[in-house]
């Protein structure tokens, strides 16, 4: 798929095949596919936290860490990302699909 | 009842990444078949008359009606091999024909079929006019693949995570403890009761509650709800920080030594915590594995009893241990039946009794109960990205079923189904919210 001037491949779950190519424009495109009309400040805070955590630990953060860092309530995150933190927020943040039952 | 320690069975020694190349030898897969047909009987593998009745029972065939998606076709390579090796005519004529030989190429075809085109939901087995257990033959195929490391990569990684770290999401113990503290704080506020605790590693309680690691890592509201309901019921319970995982990816993969080890750990944890019972969080294959398969894997009856949390919630409501108000869940709600819990697990009515008491407008989807369609995410599908397109396409039937009910909420007693249903709601624009049954019970609590 062509996003901006980059050609981006997604796996069959819709996660980026090359997470290194991620940028904000791609994040907006994935968010659009998630049904998020506009990426608010809170959306970005969550996405950037997940992204940075993943760059540092090579791992998706647990929802507790996301909520505590960004300062959103546990019920709020499912309103912002209706697919939840894994298939929603992690996907927008350009992470590979987390393993297991998600 | 006494408990005899179980030794871990030998697993395939090569911890490679799954289906990456040719297996050094196919003997392991051949041994699987030789053992399996003794148990199942050769009739199951050779009695198919190719009548095609199974076609319309399968959500994958209905989504894409082509020959290779007919359930009986999915195991044709397996039965061809069984005929060649294990029937008289096969043995007599095998030297003249190649048909039915087990090669690397054939094994890869089996792997694609048994993992990628079948969710092991068992709906075809229910309809077979000659009574063939089709699902069991698919399981033989999965066991063959697991024996020679031909399990799809994402699924294999999940099994390996579970064996190596104790839970399928490799969550470290500190993260589990911190998350439970954090959830307990939220629960105290929500229930306006500062005395609430989420007990962990506490010996001598009535039950050990097993959870899906997803309830720690990504979707903690079901765990928060369960803790709230248990508190309201005055239950004596504990979680374990060591062996707490209700899932069993060894079962999905067909890796019986891994499945056995995962069962052994939990049963021994229940013994060491000295609980009377194990209660399983909402999980289809977890229920099937622990309740029905586990005792066979570890070769003995459990020294503790074991139930689904659905049975426990039903008991709490019926015995008046919690009081619930259905007007707290006013929106129309339907119920998805997880195959492994309902058709293959036997838990059919408790969830319905619960919803009738906790939800204002409960409607069934059609078909339902043991005749329900798979959501498309069963059999480990959610961990195998390579089959993501099949998974979403085959969920269309479920999406249509849900849409026809006009429901705003879909309750399902399975976290795995829940993930698939969330995605179906997005892809097919259903606009529904997916909830665990325990979440609806928690909402309805009269405090």
Coordinates of C-alpha atoms in Angstrom, one line a residue:
Chain A
X1 CA 0.0 0.0 0.0
X2 CA 1.3 3.5 -0.9
X3 CA 1.2 5.9 2.0
X4 CA 2.8 9.3 1.3
X5 CA 6.0 8.5 -0.6
X6 CA 6.5 5.1 1.0
X7 CA 5.3 1.7 -0.1
X8 CA 4.1 -0.1 3.1
X9 CA 3.4 -3.8 3.4
X10 CA 1.0 -5.1 6.0
X11 CA 0.6 -8.7 7.2
X12 CA -2.8 -10.5 7.0
X13 CA -3.6 -9.1 10.4
X14 CA -3.0 -5.5 9.3
X15 CA 0.2 -5.1 11.2
X16 CA 3.3 -3.5 9.5
X17 CA 5.7 -6.0 8.1
X18 CA 8.6 -3.5 8.4
X19 CA 7.9 -1.5 11.7
X20 CA 11.0 0.5 11.0
X21 CA 9.3 2.4 8.2
X22 CA 6.6 3.8 10.6
X23 CA 5.9 7.5 10.7
X24 CA 3.0 9.7 11.8
X25 CA 1.4 9.7 8.4
X26 CA 1.2 5.9 8.4
X27 CA -0.1 6.0 12.0
X28 CA -3.0 8.3 10.7
X29 CA -3.7 5.9 7.9
X30 CA -3.9 2.9 10.2
X31 CA -6.0 4.9 12.6
X32 CA -8.4 5.7 9.8
X33 CA -8.7 2.0 9.1
X34 CA -9.4 1.5 12.8
X35 CA -12.4 3.9 12.5
X36 CA -10.6 6.7 14.4
X37 CA -11.8 9.9 12.7
X38 CA -9.2 12.2 14.3
X39 CA -6.1 11.4 16.2
X40 CA -6.4 13.5 19.4
X41 CA -3.6 14.5 21.8
X42 CA -4.6 11.5 23.9
X43 CA -4.4 9.1 21.0
X44 CA -0.9 10.4 20.2
X45 CA 0.3 10.2 23.8
X46 CA -0.7 6.5 23.9
X47 CA 0.7 5.7 20.4
X48 CA 4.0 7.5 21.2
X49 CA 4.4 5.8 24.5
X50 CA 3.8 2.3 23.0
X51 CA 6.2 3.1 20.2
X52 CA 9.0 4.3 22.5
X53 CA 8.5 1.4 24.9
X54 CA 8.7 -1.0 22.0
X55 CA 11.9 0.6 20.6
X56 CA 13.5 0.3 24.0
X57 CA 12.2 -3.2 25.1
X58 CA 11.3 -4.9 21.8
X59 CA 7.9 -5.7 23.5
X60 CA 4.4 -4.2 23.6
X61 CA 3.8 -2.5 27.0
X62 CA 1.1 -3.9 29.4
X63 CA -2.1 -1.8 29.6
X64 CA -1.2 -0.7 33.1
X65 CA 2.0 1.0 31.9
X66 CA 0.1 2.8 29.1
X67 CA -2.6 4.0 31.4
X68 CA -0.2 5.1 34.1
X69 CA 2.1 6.9 31.8
X70 CA -0.5 8.7 29.7
X71 CA -2.8 9.3 32.6
X72 CA -6.0 7.7 31.2
X73 CA -8.4 5.4 33.0
X74 CA -8.5 1.7 32.2
X75 CA -12.1 2.1 30.8
X76 CA -11.1 5.1 28.7
X77 CA -8.5 3.3 26.5
X78 CA -11.2 1.1 25.0
X79 CA -13.2 4.2 24.0
X80 CA -10.1 5.7 22.3
X81 CA -9.1 2.5 20.6
X82 CA -12.2 0.3 20.1
X83 CA -10.0 -2.7 19.1
X84 CA -8.2 -2.4 22.3
X85 CA -4.5 -1.8 23.1
X86 CA -3.1 -4.7 21.1
X87 CA -5.0 -4.9 17.7
X88 CA -5.8 -1.2 18.0
X89 CA -3.2 1.0 19.6
X90 CA -0.1 -1.2 19.0
X91 CA -1.1 -1.5 15.3
X92 CA -1.4 2.3 15.0
X93 CA 2.0 2.5 16.6
X94 CA 3.5 0.3 13.9
X95 CA 4.4 -2.6 16.1
X96 CA 4.4 -6.2 14.9
X97 CA 1.4 -8.2 16.1
X98 CA 1.9 -9.2 19.8
X99 CA 2.0 -13.0 20.2
X100 CA -0.7 -15.1 21.6
X101 CA -4.4 -14.8 22.3
X102 CA -4.9 -11.3 20.9
Chain B
X1 CA -7.7 -38.0 46.3
X2 CA -4.0 -38.5 46.0
X3 CA -1.8 -37.0 43.4
X4 CA 1.0 -38.7 41.7
X5 CA 3.8 -36.4 40.4
X6 CA 3.9 -36.3 36.6
X7 CA 7.2 -36.2 34.8
X8 CA 7.5 -33.9 31.8
X9 CA 7.3 -35.9 28.6
X10 CA 10.1 -35.4 26.1
X11 CA 9.3 -32.7 23.6
X12 CA 10.9 -32.4 20.2
X13 CA 14.4 -31.1 21.1
X14 CA 14.7 -28.6 18.3
X15 CA 13.3 -25.2 19.5
X16 CA 13.3 -23.9 15.9
X17 CA 10.9 -21.2 14.7
X18 CA 8.2 -23.5 13.3
X19 CA 7.6 -24.2 9.7
X20 CA 10.8 -22.9 8.5
X21 CA 12.2 -25.7 6.4
X22 CA 12.1 -29.4 5.8
X23 CA 12.0 -31.6 8.9
X24 CA 15.0 -33.8 9.3
X25 CA 12.8 -36.9 9.5
X26 CA 9.1 -37.7 9.2
X27 CA 9.2 -40.7 11.5
X28 CA 7.7 -38.7 14.4
X29 CA 4.7 -37.9 12.3
X30 CA 4.3 -41.6 11.2
X31 CA 4.4 -42.7 14.9
X32 CA 1.7 -40.2 15.7
X33 CA -0.6 -41.8 13.2
X34 CA 0.2 -45.3 14.3
X35 CA -0.7 -44.5 17.9
X36 CA -3.7 -42.4 17.0
X37 CA -5.5 -44.9 14.9
X38 CA -5.3 -47.4 17.7
X39 CA -7.3 -45.1 19.9
X40 CA -9.7 -43.7 17.3
X41 CA -10.2 -46.9 15.3
X42 CA -9.3 -47.1 11.6
X43 CA -13.0 -46.9 10.7
X44 CA -13.0 -43.1 11.3
X45 CA -10.2 -42.6 8.9
X46 CA -11.5 -44.8 6.1
X47 CA -15.3 -44.7 6.3
X48 CA -15.9 -41.4 4.6
X49 CA -18.2 -41.9 1.6
X50 CA -17.6 -38.4 0.3
X51 CA -21.3 -37.5 0.6
X52 CA -20.4 -33.9 1.1
X53 CA -22.9 -33.3 3.9
X54 CA -20.1 -31.8 6.0
X55 CA -19.6 -28.9 3.4
X56 CA -22.5 -26.7 4.5
X57 CA -21.7 -27.2 8.2
X58 CA -18.3 -25.4 7.9
X59 CA -18.0 -21.7 8.2
X60 CA -14.8 -21.7 6.2
X61 CA -16.4 -23.6 3.3
X62 CA -19.5 -21.4 3.4
X63 CA -17.3 -18.3 3.2
X64 CA -15.3 -19.7 0.3
X65 CA -17.1 -22.7 -1.3
X66 CA -14.3 -24.5 -3.0
X67 CA -13.4 -28.2 -2.9
X68 CA -10.4 -28.0 -0.6
X69 CA -12.5 -26.2 2.1
X70 CA -15.0 -29.1 2.5
X71 CA -14.2 -30.6 5.9
X72 CA -13.6 -34.2 4.6
X73 CA -11.2 -32.8 2.0
X74 CA -9.1 -31.1 4.6
X75 CA -7.9 -34.4 5.9
X76 CA -7.7 -36.3 2.6
X77 CA -3.9 -36.4 2.7
X78 CA -4.0 -37.9 6.2
X79 CA -6.5 -40.6 5.3
X80 CA -4.7 -41.4 2.1
X81 CA -1.6 -42.0 4.2
X82 CA -3.5 -44.1 6.7
X83 CA -5.0 -46.2 4.0
X84 CA -1.6 -46.9 2.5
X85 CA 0.2 -47.7 5.7
X86 CA -2.5 -49.2 7.9
X87 CA -5.0 -51.1 5.8
X88 CA -4.5 -54.5 4.2
X89 CA -5.1 -53.3 0.6
X90 CA -2.9 -50.3 1.1
X91 CA 0.0 -52.4 2.3
X92 CA -0.5 -54.9 -0.6
X93 CA -0.6 -52.3 -3.3
X94 CA 1.6 -49.6 -1.9
X95 CA 4.6 -50.7 -3.8
X96 CA 2.9 -50.1 -7.1
X97 CA 1.5 -46.6 -6.4
X98 CA 2.8 -43.5 -4.9
X99 CA -0.6 -42.3 -3.7
X100 CA -0.6 -41.8 0.1
X101 CA 3.2 -41.6 0.6
X102 CA 4.2 -39.2 3.4
X103 CA 6.6 -36.7 2.0
X104 CA 7.8 -33.2 3.1
X105 CA 5.4 -31.8 0.5
X106 CA 2.5 -33.8 1.7
X107 CA 3.2 -32.8 5.3
X108 CA 3.2 -29.1 4.3
X109 CA -0.2 -29.6 2.7
X110 CA -1.5 -31.2 5.8
X111 CA -0.2 -28.3 7.9
X112 CA -1.9 -25.7 5.6
X113 CA -5.2 -27.6 5.9
X114 CA -5.3 -28.5 9.6
X115 CA -4.2 -25.1 10.9
X116 CA -5.1 -22.8 8.0
X117 CA -8.4 -24.0 6.8
X118 CA -9.9 -25.6 10.0
X119 CA -10.6 -24.1 13.4
X120 CA -11.2 -27.5 14.9
X121 CA -14.7 -26.3 15.9
X122 CA -16.3 -29.8 15.4
X123 CA -19.5 -28.6 13.8
X124 CA -18.9 -31.1 10.9
X125 CA -18.6 -34.0 13.3
X126 CA -22.0 -33.3 14.6
X127 CA -23.6 -33.7 11.2
X128 CA -21.6 -36.6 9.7
X129 CA -24.2 -39.2 8.7
X130 CA -21.8 -42.1 9.3
X131 CA -20.5 -40.7 12.6
X132 CA -16.9 -39.9 11.6
X133 CA -15.1 -37.8 14.2
X134 CA -13.7 -35.4 11.6
X135 CA -12.3 -33.1 14.2
X136 CA -10.3 -35.9 15.7
X137 CA -8.7 -36.7 12.4
X138 CA -7.8 -33.0 12.0
X139 CA -6.2 -33.3 15.5
X140 CA -4.2 -36.3 14.2
X141 CA -2.9 -34.0 11.5
X142 CA -1.9 -31.3 14.0
X143 CA -0.2 -33.9 16.2
X144 CA 1.8 -35.1 13.1
X145 CA 2.9 -31.5 12.3
X146 CA 3.8 -30.8 15.9
X147 CA 5.9 -34.0 16.1
X148 CA 8.1 -32.8 13.3
X149 CA 8.1 -29.0 13.9
X150 CA 5.7 -28.1 11.1
X151 CA 3.5 -25.9 13.3
X152 CA 2.9 -22.4 11.9
X153 CA 5.3 -19.9 13.3
X154 CA 3.1 -17.6 15.4
X155 CA 1.4 -20.6 17.1
X156 CA 4.7 -22.3 17.7
X157 CA 6.1 -19.1 19.3
X158 CA 3.1 -18.9 21.6
X159 CA 3.6 -22.5 22.7
X160 CA 7.3 -21.9 23.3
X161 CA 6.5 -18.7 25.3
X162 CA 4.1 -20.6 27.4
X163 CA 6.5 -23.5 28.2
X164 CA 9.5 -21.2 28.8
X165 CA 8.0 -18.4 30.7
X166 CA 4.9 -20.0 32.3
X167 CA 2.4 -17.8 30.3
X168 CA 1.6 -17.4 26.6
X169 CA 2.4 -13.7 26.6
X170 CA 5.7 -14.0 28.5
X171 CA 4.5 -11.5 31.1
X172 CA 7.1 -11.2 34.0
X173 CA 6.0 -11.8 37.6
X174 CA 6.6 -8.2 38.7
X175 CA 4.3 -7.0 35.9
X176 CA 1.6 -9.3 37.1
X177 CA 1.9 -8.1 40.7
X178 CA 1.9 -4.4 39.7
X179 CA -1.1 -4.9 37.5
X180 CA -3.1 -6.6 40.2
X181 CA -2.2 -3.7 42.6
X182 CA -3.3 -1.2 40.1
X183 CA -6.6 -3.0 39.3
X184 CA -7.3 -3.4 43.0
X185 CA -7.1 0.4 43.4
X186 CA -9.6 0.9 40.6
X187 CA -11.9 -1.7 42.0
X188 CA -11.8 -0.1 45.5
X189 CA -13.0 3.2 43.9
X190 CA -15.6 1.6 41.6
X191 CA -17.1 -0.4 44.4
X192 CA -16.5 2.3 47.0
X193 CA -15.0 -0.3 49.4
X194 CA -11.4 0.3 50.5
X195 CA -11.3 -3.3 52.0
X196 CA -11.2 -5.0 48.6
X197 CA -8.1 -7.0 47.7
X198 CA -7.1 -9.1 44.8
X199 CA -5.6 -12.1 46.6
X200 CA -2.5 -13.6 45.2
X201 CA -0.6 -16.8 46.1
X202 CA -2.7 -17.3 49.2
X203 CA -2.8 -20.9 50.4
X204 CA -5.9 -22.6 51.9
X205 CA -8.6 -20.8 49.9
X206 CA -11.6 -22.4 48.4
X207 CA -10.6 -21.9 44.8
X208 CA -7.6 -21.0 42.5
X209 CA -8.8 -18.7 39.7
X210 CA -6.9 -19.2 36.4
X211 CA -6.9 -16.3 33.9
X212 CA -6.0 -15.6 30.4
X213 CA -2.7 -13.6 30.3
X214 CA -4.5 -11.2 28.0
X215 CA -6.5 -10.2 31.2
X216 CA -3.2 -8.9 32.6
X217 CA -1.6 -7.5 29.5
X218 CA -4.4 -6.0 27.4
X219 CA -7.9 -6.5 28.7
X220 CA -8.1 -6.3 32.5
X221 CA -11.7 -5.4 32.8
X222 CA -12.9 -9.0 32.9
X223 CA -10.4 -9.7 35.8
X224 CA -11.5 -6.5 37.6
X225 CA -15.1 -7.6 37.2
X226 CA -14.4 -11.1 38.4
X227 CA -12.6 -9.8 41.5
X228 CA -15.5 -7.5 42.2
X229 CA -18.1 -10.3 41.9
X230 CA -16.1 -12.7 44.0
X231 CA -15.8 -10.0 46.7
X232 CA -19.5 -9.3 46.5
X233 CA -20.2 -13.1 46.9
X234 CA -17.8 -13.3 49.9
X235 CA -15.8 -15.9 48.0
X236 CA -12.6 -17.4 49.3
X237 CA -10.2 -17.4 46.4
X238 CA -6.7 -16.7 45.1
X239 CA -4.8 -16.1 42.0
X240 CA -1.3 -17.6 41.4
X241 CA 1.6 -15.5 40.2
X242 CA 3.4 -18.6 39.0
X243 CA 1.1 -20.9 37.1
X244 CA -2.0 -18.9 36.3
X245 CA -2.6 -19.3 32.6
X246 CA -6.0 -20.8 31.7
X247 CA -5.0 -21.3 28.0
X248 CA -3.2 -24.2 26.6
X249 CA -1.5 -23.5 23.3
X250 CA 0.0 -27.0 23.3
X251 CA -3.5 -28.3 22.8
X252 CA -4.1 -26.0 19.8
X253 CA -0.7 -26.9 18.2
X254 CA -1.2 -30.7 18.7
X255 CA 1.9 -30.7 20.9
X256 CA 0.8 -33.2 23.6
X257 CA 4.0 -33.2 25.6
X258 CA 3.6 -29.4 25.9
X259 CA -0.1 -29.6 26.7
X260 CA 0.7 -32.2 29.4
X261 CA 3.3 -30.0 31.0
X262 CA 1.0 -27.0 31.1
X263 CA -1.7 -29.1 32.8
X264 CA 0.8 -30.6 35.3
X265 CA 2.0 -27.2 36.4
X266 CA -1.5 -25.9 37.2
X267 CA -2.6 -29.0 39.0
X268 CA 0.5 -29.1 41.1
X269 CA 0.1 -25.4 41.9
X270 CA -3.5 -26.1 43.1
X271 CA -2.1 -28.9 45.3
X272 CA 0.6 -26.8 46.7
X273 CA -1.8 -23.9 47.4
X274 CA -4.1 -26.4 49.0
X275 CA -7.3 -25.2 47.3
X276 CA -10.5 -27.3 47.0
X277 CA -11.2 -26.3 43.4
X278 CA -9.8 -24.7 40.3
X279 CA -12.1 -22.1 38.6
X280 CA -11.3 -21.4 34.9
X281 CA -11.8 -17.9 33.6
X282 CA -13.9 -17.5 30.4
X283 CA -11.9 -19.5 27.9
X284 CA -13.3 -22.1 25.4
X285 CA -10.2 -24.2 24.7
X286 CA -8.9 -23.7 28.2
X287 CA -12.1 -25.3 29.5
X288 CA -11.9 -28.1 27.1
X289 CA -8.2 -28.7 27.8
X290 CA -8.4 -28.5 31.6
X291 CA -11.8 -30.1 32.1
X292 CA -11.8 -32.9 29.6
X293 CA -8.4 -33.5 28.1
X294 CA -6.1 -32.8 31.0
X295 CA -6.7 -36.0 33.1
X296 CA -5.9 -38.1 30.0
X297 CA -2.7 -36.1 29.5
X298 CA -1.4 -36.5 33.0
X299 CA -2.7 -40.0 33.3
X300 CA -4.8 -39.6 36.4
X301 CA -7.9 -37.9 37.8
X302 CA -7.3 -34.5 39.3
X303 CA -7.0 -34.3 43.1
X304 CA -9.2 -31.1 43.0
X305 CA -12.4 -30.4 41.3
X306 CA -12.5 -28.0 38.3
X307 CA -15.3 -25.8 36.9
X308 CA -15.7 -22.8 34.6
X309 CA -16.4 -19.5 36.2
X310 CA -19.6 -19.5 34.2
X311 CA -20.8 -22.4 36.4
X312 CA -19.7 -20.6 39.5
X313 CA -21.5 -17.3 38.6
X314 CA -24.6 -19.3 37.8
X315 CA -24.3 -20.9 41.3
X316 CA -23.8 -17.5 43.0
X317 CA -26.9 -16.0 41.4
X318 CA -29.1 -19.1 42.0
X319 CA -28.0 -19.4 45.6
X320 CA -28.5 -15.7 46.2
X321 CA -24.9 -15.1 47.1
X322 CA -25.0 -12.1 44.8
X323 CA -28.0 -10.0 43.9
X324 CA -28.3 -8.6 40.4
X325 CA -30.5 -6.1 38.6
X326 CA -31.0 -6.7 34.8
X327 CA -31.9 -3.0 34.3
X328 CA -28.3 -2.2 34.8
X329 CA -27.6 -3.8 31.4
X330 CA -30.5 -2.2 29.4
X331 CA -29.1 -2.6 25.9
X332 CA -30.0 -5.6 23.7
X333 CA -27.5 -8.3 24.2
X334 CA -26.9 -11.5 22.3
X335 CA -24.7 -14.5 23.1
X336 CA -22.0 -16.2 21.1
X337 CA -21.3 -19.8 22.0
X338 CA -17.6 -20.7 22.0
X339 CA -17.3 -24.1 20.3
X340 CA -14.8 -25.6 22.8
X341 CA -17.0 -24.5 25.8
X342 CA -20.4 -25.4 24.4
X343 CA -20.4 -27.9 21.6
X344 CA -17.3 -29.7 22.8
X345 CA -17.4 -28.7 26.4
X346 CA -21.0 -29.2 27.5
X347 CA -21.5 -25.8 29.2
X348 CA -24.7 -24.8 27.4
X349 CA -27.3 -23.4 29.8
X350 CA -25.5 -21.7 32.7
X351 CA -24.5 -18.7 30.6
X352 CA -28.1 -18.4 29.4
X353 CA -29.5 -18.5 32.9
X354 CA -27.0 -15.8 33.9
X355 CA -27.8 -13.5 31.1
X356 CA -31.6 -13.8 31.6
X357 CA -31.0 -12.6 35.2
X358 CA -28.4 -9.9 34.4
X359 CA -29.4 -8.4 31.1
X360 CA -32.6 -6.5 30.3
X361 CA -33.1 -7.6 26.7
X362 CA -31.4 -10.9 25.9
X363 CA -31.8 -12.4 22.4
X364 CA -30.4 -15.6 21.0
X365 CA -28.7 -15.6 17.6
X366 CA -29.5 -18.4 15.2
X367 CA -28.3 -21.1 15.1
X368 CA -27.1 -21.4 18.7
X369 CA -26.0 -23.7 21.5
X370 CA -24.2 -26.9 20.2
X371 CA -25.2 -26.0 16.7
X372 CA -23.6 -22.6 16.7
X373 CA -21.1 -21.5 14.1
X374 CA -17.5 -20.9 15.0
X375 CA -16.5 -17.2 15.1
X376 CA -13.6 -18.0 12.8
X377 CA -11.0 -17.3 15.4
X378 CA -10.9 -20.7 17.0
X379 CA -8.2 -23.4 16.9
X380 CA -5.3 -21.0 17.5
X381 CA -6.2 -18.9 14.3
X382 CA -5.7 -15.6 16.2
X383 CA -2.0 -16.4 16.7
X384 CA -1.3 -17.3 13.1
X385 CA -1.1 -14.1 11.0
X386 CA -0.5 -16.0 7.8
X387 CA -4.2 -17.1 7.8
X388 CA -5.6 -13.7 8.9
X389 CA -7.6 -13.4 5.6
X390 CA -9.3 -16.8 6.0
X391 CA -10.1 -15.9 9.6
X392 CA -11.8 -12.6 8.8
X393 CA -13.6 -14.0 5.7
X394 CA -14.9 -17.0 7.5
X395 CA -16.3 -14.8 10.3
X396 CA -18.8 -13.3 7.9
X397 CA -21.4 -15.9 9.0
X398 CA -21.0 -14.9 12.6
X399 CA -21.2 -11.2 11.6
X400 CA -24.5 -11.8 9.8
X401 CA -25.8 -13.8 12.7
X402 CA -25.0 -10.9 15.1
X403 CA -26.4 -8.3 12.8
X404 CA -29.7 -10.2 12.5
X405 CA -30.3 -9.9 16.3
X406 CA -30.1 -6.1 16.3
X407 CA -28.0 -6.5 19.5
X408 CA -25.7 -3.7 20.7
X409 CA -23.7 -6.0 23.0
X410 CA -22.3 -9.5 22.2
X411 CA -21.6 -11.5 25.3
X412 CA -19.2 -14.4 24.9
X413 CA -17.5 -16.6 27.6
X414 CA -14.2 -16.8 25.7
X415 CA -11.4 -14.3 25.4
X416 CA -10.2 -15.8 22.2
X417 CA -13.7 -15.4 20.6
X418 CA -13.9 -11.9 22.0
X419 CA -10.8 -10.8 20.1
X420 CA -12.2 -12.2 16.8
X421 CA -15.6 -10.7 17.5
X422 CA -14.1 -7.2 18.1
X423 CA -12.4 -7.5 14.7
X424 CA -15.5 -8.7 13.0
X425 CA -17.5 -5.8 14.5
X426 CA -14.9 -3.5 12.9
X427 CA -14.5 -5.2 9.5
X428 CA -18.3 -5.8 9.0
X429 CA -19.3 -2.5 10.6
X430 CA -21.6 -4.1 13.2
X431 CA -21.1 -1.4 15.8
X432 CA -21.4 -3.9 18.7
X433 CA -19.5 -4.0 21.9
X434 CA -18.0 -7.3 23.0
X435 CA -18.2 -8.3 26.7
X436 CA -17.2 -11.2 28.9
X437 CA -20.2 -12.6 30.8
X438 CA -18.5 -11.7 34.1
X439 CA -18.4 -8.0 33.0
X440 CA -22.2 -8.0 32.6
X441 CA -22.7 -9.7 36.0
X442 CA -20.4 -7.1 37.6
X443 CA -22.4 -4.3 35.9
X444 CA -25.6 -5.8 37.3
X445 CA -24.4 -6.2 40.9
X446 CA -26.7 -4.7 43.5
X447 CA -24.1 -3.4 46.0

